[in-house]
PDB file of N, CA and C in Angstrom:
ATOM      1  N   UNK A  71       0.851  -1.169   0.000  1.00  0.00           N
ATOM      2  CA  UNK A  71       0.000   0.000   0.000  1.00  0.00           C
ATOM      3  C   UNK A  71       0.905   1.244   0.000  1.00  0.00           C
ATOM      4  N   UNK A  72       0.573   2.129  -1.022  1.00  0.00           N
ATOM      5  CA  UNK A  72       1.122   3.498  -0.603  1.00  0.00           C
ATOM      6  C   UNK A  72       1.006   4.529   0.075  1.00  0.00           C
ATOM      7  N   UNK A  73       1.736   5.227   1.066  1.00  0.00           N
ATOM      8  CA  UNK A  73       0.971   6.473   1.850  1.00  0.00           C
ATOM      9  C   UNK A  73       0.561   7.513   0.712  1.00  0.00           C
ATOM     10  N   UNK A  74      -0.490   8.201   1.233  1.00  0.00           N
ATOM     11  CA  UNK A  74      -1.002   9.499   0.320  1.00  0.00           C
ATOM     12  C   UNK A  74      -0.063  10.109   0.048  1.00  0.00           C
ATOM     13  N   UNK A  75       0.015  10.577  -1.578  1.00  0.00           N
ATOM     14  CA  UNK A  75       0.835  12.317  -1.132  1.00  0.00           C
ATOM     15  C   UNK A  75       1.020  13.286  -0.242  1.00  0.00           C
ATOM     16  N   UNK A  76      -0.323  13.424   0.127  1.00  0.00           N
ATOM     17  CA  UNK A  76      -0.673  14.882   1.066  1.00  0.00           C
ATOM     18  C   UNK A  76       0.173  13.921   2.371  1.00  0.00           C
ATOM     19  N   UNK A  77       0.494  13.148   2.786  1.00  0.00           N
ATOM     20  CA  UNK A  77       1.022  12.249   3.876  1.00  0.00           C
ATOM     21  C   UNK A  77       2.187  12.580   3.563  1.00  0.00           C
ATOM     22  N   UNK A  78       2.748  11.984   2.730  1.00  0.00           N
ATOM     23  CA  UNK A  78       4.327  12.221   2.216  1.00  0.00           C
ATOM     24  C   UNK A  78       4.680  13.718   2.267  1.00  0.00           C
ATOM     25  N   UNK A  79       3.941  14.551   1.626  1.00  0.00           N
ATOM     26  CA  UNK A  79       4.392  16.061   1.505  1.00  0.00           C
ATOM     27  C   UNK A  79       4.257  16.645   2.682  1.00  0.00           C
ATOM     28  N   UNK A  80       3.182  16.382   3.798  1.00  0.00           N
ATOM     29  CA  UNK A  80       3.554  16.909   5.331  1.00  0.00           C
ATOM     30  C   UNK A  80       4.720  16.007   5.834  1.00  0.00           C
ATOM     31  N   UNK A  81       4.632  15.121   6.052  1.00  0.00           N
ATOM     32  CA  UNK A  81       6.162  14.530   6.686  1.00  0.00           C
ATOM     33  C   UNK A  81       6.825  15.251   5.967  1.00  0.00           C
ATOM     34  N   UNK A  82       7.728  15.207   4.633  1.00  0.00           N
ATOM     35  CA  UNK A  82       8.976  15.919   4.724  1.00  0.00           C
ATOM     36  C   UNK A  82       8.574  17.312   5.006  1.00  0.00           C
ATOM     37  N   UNK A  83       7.854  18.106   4.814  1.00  0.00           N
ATOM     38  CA  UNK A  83       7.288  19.306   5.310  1.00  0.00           C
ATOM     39  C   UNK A  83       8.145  19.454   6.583  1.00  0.00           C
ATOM     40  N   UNK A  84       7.557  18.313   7.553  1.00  0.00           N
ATOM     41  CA  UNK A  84       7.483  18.435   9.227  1.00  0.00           C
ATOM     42  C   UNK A  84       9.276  18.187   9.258  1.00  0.00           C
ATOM     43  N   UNK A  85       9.712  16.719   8.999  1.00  0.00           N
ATOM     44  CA  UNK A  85      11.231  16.679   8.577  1.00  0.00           C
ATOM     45  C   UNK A  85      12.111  18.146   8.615  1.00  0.00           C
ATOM     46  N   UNK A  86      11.838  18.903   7.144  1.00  0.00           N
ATOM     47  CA  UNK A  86      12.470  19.805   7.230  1.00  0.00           C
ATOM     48  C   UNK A  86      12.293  21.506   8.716  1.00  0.00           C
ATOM     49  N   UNK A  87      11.090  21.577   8.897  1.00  0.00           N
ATOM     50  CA  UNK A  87      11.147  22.116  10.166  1.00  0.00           C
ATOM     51  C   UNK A  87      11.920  21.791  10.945  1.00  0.00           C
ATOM     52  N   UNK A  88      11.785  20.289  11.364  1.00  0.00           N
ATOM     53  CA  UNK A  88      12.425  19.799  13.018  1.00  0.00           C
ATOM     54  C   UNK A  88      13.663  20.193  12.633  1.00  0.00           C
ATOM     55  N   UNK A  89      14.293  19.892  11.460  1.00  0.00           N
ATOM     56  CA  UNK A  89      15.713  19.799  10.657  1.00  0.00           C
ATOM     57  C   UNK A  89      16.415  21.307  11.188  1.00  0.00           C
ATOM     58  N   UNK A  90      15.704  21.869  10.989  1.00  0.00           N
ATOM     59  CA  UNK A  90      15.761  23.493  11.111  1.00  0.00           C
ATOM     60  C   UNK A  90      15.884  23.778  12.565  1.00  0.00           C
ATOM     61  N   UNK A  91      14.562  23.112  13.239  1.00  0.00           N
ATOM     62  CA  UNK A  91      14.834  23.773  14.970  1.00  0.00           C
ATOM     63  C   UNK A  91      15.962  23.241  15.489  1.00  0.00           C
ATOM     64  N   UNK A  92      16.588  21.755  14.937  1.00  0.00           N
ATOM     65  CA  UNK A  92      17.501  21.483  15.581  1.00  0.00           C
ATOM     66  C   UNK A  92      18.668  21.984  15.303  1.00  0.00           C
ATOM     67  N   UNK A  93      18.815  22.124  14.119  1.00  0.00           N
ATOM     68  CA  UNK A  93      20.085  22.898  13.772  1.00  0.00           C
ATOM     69  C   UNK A  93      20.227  24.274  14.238  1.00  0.00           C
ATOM     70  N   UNK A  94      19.083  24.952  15.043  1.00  0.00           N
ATOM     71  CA  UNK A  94      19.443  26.604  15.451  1.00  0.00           C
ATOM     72  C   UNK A  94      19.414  26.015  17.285  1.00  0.00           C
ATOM     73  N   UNK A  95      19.465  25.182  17.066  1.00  0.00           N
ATOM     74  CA  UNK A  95      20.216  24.591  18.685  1.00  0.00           C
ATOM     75  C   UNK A  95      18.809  23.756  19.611  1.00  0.00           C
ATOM     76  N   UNK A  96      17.687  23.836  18.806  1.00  0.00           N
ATOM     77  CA  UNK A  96      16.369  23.245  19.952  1.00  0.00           C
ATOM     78  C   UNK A  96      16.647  21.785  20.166  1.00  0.00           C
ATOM     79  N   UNK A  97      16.429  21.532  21.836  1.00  0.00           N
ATOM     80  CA  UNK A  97      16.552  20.485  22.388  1.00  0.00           C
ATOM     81  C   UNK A  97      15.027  19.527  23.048  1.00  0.00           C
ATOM     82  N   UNK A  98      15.579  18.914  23.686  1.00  0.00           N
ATOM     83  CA  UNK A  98      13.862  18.028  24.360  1.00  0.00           C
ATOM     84  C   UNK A  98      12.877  17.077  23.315  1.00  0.00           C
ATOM     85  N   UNK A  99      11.835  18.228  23.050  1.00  0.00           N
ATOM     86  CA  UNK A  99      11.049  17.451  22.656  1.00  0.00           C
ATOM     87  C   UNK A  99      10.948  17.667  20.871  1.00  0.00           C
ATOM     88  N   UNK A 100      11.855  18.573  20.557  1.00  0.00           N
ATOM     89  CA  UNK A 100      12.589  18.709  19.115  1.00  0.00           C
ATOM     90  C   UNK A 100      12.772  17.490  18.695  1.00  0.00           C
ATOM     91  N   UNK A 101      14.239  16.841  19.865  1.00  0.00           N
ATOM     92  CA  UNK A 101      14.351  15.765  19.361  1.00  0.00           C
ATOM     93  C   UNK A 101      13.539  14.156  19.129  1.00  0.00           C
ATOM     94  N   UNK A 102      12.482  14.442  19.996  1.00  0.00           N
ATOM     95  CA  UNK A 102      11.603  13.255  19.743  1.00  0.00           C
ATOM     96  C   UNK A 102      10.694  12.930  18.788  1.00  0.00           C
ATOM     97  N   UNK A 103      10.544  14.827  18.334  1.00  0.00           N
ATOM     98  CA  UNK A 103       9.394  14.888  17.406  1.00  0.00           C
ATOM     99  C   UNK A 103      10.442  14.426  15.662  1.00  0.00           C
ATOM    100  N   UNK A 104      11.624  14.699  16.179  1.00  0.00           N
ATOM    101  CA  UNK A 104      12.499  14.615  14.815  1.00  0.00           C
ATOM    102  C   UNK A 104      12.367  12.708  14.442  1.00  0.00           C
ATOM    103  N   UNK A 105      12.498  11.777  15.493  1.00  0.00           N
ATOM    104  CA  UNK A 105      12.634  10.764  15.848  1.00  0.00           C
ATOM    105  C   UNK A 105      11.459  10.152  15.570  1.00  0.00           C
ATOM    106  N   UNK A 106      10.391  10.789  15.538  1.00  0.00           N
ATOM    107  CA  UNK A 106       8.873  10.364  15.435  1.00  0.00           C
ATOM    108  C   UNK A 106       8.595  10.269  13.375  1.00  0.00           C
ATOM    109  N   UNK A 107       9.370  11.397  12.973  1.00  0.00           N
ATOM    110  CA  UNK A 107       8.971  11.620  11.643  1.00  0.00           C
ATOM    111  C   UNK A 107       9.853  10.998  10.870  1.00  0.00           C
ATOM    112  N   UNK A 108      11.358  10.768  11.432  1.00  0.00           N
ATOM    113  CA  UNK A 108      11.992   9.943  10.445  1.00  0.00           C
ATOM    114  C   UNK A 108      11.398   8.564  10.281  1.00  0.00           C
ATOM    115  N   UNK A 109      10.850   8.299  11.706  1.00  0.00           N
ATOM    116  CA  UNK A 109      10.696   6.628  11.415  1.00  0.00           C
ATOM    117  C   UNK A 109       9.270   6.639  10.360  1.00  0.00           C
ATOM    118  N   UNK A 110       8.245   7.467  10.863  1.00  0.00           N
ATOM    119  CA  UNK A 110       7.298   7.493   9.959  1.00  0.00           C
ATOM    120  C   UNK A 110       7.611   7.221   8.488  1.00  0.00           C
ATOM    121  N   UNK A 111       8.361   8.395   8.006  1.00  0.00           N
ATOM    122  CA  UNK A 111       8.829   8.537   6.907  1.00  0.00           C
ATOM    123  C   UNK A 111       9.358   6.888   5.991  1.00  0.00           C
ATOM    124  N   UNK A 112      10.407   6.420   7.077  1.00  0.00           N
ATOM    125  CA  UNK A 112      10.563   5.220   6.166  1.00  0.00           C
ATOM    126  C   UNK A 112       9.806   4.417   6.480  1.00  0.00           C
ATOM    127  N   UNK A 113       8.718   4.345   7.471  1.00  0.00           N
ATOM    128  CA  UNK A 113       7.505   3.476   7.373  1.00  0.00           C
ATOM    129  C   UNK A 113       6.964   3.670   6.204  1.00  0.00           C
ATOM    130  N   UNK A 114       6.734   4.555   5.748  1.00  0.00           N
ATOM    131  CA  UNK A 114       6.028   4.928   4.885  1.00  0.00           C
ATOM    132  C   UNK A 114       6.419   5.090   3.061  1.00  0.00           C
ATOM    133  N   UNK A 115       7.820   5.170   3.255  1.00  0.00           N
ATOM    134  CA  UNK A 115       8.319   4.647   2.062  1.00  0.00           C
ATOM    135  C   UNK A 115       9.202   3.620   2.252  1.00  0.00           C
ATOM    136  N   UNK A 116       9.259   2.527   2.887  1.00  0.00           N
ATOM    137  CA  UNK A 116       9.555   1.215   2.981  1.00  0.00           C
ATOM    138  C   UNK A 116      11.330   1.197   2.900  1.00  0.00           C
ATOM    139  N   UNK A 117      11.874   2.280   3.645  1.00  0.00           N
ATOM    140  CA  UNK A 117      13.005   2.357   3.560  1.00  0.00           C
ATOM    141  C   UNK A 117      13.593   2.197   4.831  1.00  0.00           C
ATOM    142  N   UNK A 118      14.919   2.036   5.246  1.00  0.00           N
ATOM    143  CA  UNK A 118      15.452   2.132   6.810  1.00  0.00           C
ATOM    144  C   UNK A 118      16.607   3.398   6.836  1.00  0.00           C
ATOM    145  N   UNK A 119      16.638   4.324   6.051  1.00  0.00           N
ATOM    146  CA  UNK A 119      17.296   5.564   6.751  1.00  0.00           C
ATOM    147  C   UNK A 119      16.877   6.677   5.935  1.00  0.00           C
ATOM    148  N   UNK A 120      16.906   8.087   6.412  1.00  0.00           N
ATOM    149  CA  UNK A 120      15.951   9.373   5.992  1.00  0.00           C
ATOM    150  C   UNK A 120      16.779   9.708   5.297  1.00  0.00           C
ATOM    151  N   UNK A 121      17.912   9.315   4.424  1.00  0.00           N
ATOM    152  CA  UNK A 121      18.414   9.732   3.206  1.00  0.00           C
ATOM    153  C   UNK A 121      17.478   8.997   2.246  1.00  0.00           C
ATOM    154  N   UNK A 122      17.540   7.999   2.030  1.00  0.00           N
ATOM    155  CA  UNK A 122      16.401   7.167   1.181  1.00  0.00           C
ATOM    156  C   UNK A 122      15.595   6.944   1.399  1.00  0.00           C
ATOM    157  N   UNK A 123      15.030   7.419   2.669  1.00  0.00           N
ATOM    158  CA  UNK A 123      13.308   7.891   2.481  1.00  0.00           C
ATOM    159  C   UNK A 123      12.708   9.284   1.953  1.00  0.00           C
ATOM    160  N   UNK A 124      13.784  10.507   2.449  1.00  0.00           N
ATOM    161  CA  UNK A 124      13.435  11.355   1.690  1.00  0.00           C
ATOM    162  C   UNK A 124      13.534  11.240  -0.132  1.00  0.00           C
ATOM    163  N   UNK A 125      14.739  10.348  -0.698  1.00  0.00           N
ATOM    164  CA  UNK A 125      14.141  10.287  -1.951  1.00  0.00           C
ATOM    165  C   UNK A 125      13.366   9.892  -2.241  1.00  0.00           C
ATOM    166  N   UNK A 126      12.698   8.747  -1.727  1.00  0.00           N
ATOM    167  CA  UNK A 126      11.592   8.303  -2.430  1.00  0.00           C
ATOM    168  C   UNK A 126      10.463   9.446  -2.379  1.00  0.00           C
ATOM    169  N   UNK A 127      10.058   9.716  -1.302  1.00  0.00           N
ATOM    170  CA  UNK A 127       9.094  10.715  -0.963  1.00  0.00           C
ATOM    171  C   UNK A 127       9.108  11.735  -1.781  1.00  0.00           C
ATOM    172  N   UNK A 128      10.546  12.490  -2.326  1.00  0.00           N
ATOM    173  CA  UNK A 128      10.329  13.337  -3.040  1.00  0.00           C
ATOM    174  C   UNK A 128      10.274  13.009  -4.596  1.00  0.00           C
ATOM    175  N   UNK A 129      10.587  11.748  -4.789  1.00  0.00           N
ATOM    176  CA  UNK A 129      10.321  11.226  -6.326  1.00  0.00           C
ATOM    177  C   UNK A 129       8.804  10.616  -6.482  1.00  0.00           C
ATOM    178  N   UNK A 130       8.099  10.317  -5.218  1.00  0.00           N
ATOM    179  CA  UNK A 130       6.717  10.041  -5.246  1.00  0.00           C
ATOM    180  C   UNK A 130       6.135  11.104  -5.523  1.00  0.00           C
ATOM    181  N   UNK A 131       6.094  11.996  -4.714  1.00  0.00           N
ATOM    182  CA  UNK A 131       5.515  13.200  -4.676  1.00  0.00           C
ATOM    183  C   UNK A 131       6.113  14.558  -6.258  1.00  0.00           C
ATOM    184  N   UNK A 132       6.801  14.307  -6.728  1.00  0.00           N
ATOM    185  CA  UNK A 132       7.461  14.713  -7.868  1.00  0.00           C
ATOM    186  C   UNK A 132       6.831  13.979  -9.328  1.00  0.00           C
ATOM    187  N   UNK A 133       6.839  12.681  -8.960  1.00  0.00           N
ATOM    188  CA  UNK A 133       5.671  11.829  -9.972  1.00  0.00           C
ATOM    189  C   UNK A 133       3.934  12.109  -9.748  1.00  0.00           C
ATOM    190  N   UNK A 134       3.945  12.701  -9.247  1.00  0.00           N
ATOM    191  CA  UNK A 134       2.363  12.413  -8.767  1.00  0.00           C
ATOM    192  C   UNK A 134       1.918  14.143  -9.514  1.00  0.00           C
ATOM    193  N   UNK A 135       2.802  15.197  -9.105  1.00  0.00           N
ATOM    194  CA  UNK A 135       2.784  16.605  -9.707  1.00  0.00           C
ATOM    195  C   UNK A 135       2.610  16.228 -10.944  1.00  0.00           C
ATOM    196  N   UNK A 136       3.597  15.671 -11.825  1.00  0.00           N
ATOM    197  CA  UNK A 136       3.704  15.749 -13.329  1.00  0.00           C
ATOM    198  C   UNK A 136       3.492  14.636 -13.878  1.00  0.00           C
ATOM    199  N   UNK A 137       1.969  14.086 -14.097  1.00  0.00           N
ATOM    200  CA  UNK A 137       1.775  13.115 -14.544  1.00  0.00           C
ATOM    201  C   UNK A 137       1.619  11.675 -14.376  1.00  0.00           C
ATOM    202  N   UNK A 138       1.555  11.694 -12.442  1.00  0.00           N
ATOM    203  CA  UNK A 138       1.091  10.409 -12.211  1.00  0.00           C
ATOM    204  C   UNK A 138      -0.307  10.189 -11.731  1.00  0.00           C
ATOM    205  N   UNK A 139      -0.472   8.957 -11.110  1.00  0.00           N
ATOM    206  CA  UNK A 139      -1.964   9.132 -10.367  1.00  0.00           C
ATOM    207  C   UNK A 139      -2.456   9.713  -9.623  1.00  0.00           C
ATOM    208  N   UNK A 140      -3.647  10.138  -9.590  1.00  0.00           N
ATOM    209  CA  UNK A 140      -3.979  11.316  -8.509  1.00  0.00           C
ATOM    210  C   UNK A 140      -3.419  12.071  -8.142  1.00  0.00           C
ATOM    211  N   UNK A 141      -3.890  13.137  -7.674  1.00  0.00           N
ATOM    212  CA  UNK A 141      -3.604  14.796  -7.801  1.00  0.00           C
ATOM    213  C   UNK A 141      -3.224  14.946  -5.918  1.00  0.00           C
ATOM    214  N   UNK A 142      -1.884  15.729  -5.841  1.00  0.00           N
ATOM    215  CA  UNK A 142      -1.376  16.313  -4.901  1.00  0.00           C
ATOM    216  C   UNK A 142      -2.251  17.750  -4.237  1.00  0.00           C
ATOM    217  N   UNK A 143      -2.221  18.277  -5.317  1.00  0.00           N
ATOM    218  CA  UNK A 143      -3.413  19.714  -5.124  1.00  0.00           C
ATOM    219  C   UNK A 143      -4.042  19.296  -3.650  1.00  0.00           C
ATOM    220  N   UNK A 144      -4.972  18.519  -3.917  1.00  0.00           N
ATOM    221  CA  UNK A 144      -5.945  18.643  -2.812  1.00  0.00           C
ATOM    222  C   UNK A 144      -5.352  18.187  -1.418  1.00  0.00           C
ATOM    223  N   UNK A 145      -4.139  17.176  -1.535  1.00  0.00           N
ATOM    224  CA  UNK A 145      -3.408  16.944  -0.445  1.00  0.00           C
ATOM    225  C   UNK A 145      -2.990  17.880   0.292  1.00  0.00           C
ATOM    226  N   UNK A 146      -2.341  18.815  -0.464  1.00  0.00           N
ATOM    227  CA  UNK A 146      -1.730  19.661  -0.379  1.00  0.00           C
ATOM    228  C   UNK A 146      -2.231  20.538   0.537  1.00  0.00           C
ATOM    229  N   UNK A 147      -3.416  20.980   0.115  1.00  0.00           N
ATOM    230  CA  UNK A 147      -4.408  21.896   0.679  1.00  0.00           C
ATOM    231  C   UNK A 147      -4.673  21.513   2.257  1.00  0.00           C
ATOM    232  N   UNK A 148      -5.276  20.039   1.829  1.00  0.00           N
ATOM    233  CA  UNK A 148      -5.661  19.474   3.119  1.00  0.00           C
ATOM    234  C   UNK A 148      -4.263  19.091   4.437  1.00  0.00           C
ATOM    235  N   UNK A 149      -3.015  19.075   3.574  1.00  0.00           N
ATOM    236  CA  UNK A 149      -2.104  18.725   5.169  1.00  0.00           C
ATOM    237  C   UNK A 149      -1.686  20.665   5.400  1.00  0.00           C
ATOM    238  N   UNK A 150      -2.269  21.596   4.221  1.00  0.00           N
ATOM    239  CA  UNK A 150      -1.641  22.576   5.233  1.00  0.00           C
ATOM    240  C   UNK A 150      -3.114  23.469   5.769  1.00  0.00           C
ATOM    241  N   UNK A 151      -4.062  22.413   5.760  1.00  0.00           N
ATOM    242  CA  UNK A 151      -5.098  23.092   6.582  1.00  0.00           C
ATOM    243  C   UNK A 151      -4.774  22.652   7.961  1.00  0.00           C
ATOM    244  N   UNK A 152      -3.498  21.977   8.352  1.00  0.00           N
ATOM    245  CA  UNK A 152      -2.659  21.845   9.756  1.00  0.00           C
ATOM    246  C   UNK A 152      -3.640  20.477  10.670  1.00  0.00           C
ATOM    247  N   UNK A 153      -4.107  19.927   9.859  1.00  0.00           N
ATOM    248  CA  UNK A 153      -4.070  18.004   9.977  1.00  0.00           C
ATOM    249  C   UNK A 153      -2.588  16.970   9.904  1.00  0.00           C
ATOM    250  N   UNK A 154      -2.918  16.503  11.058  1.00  0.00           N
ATOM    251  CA  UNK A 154      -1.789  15.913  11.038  1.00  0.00           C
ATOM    252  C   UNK A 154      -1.983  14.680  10.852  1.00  0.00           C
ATOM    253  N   UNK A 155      -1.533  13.420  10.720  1.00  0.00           N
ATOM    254  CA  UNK A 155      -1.629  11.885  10.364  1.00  0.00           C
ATOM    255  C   UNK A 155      -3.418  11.091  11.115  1.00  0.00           C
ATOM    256  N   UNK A 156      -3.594  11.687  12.394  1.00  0.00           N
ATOM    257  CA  UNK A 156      -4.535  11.363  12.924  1.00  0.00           C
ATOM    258  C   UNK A 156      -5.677  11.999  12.498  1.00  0.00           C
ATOM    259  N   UNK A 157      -5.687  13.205  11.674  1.00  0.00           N
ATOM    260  CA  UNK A 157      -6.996  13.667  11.243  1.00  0.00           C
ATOM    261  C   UNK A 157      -6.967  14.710  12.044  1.00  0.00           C
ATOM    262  N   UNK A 158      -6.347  15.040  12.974  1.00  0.00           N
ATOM    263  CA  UNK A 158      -6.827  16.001  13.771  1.00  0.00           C
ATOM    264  C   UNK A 158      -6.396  17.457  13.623  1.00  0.00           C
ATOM    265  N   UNK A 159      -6.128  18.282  14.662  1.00  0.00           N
ATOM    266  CA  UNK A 159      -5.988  19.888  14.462  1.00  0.00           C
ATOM    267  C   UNK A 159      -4.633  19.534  15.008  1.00  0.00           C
ATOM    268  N   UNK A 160      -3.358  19.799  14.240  1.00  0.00           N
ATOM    269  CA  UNK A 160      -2.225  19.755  14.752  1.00  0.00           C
ATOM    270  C   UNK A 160      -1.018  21.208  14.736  1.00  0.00           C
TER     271      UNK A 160
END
């Protein structure tokens, strides 16, 4: 089974944030949330480290823009109406 786009494009979304807080020095719960999304990530593209999960993710999500199945658009919309994996208000 594949995760959605709109799934894939908020994880690395979220990825590159944490990526960011940690690198301007954030500690605690930075790091758990960083820890939470890598594993997702290669759950989700069937990989075991966030170098080759982010490619896939971004070659899924790169195929899906230009000419693959179903449309990102609405994903899109919907993970930055700030839903997170559970459906909820995140």
């Amino acid at each position: 089974m594949m995760t959605h786009p709109a799934v894939l494009a908020r994880l690395v979304e979220e990825y590159e944030v944490e990526s960011e807080l940690r690198a301007a020095g954030a500690h605690g719960p930075v790091r758990q949330q960083m820890e939470d999304v890598v594993y997702t990530l290669c759950v989700s593209t069937g990989t075991r480290d966030i170098d080759a999960a982010l490619a896939v993710a971004r070659e899924r999500l790169r195929t899906v823009r230009f000419g693959g199945v179903g449309g990102v658009d609405d994903g899109e919309a919907a993970a930055r109406g700030g839903r997170t994996l559970s459906g909820t208000a995140g």
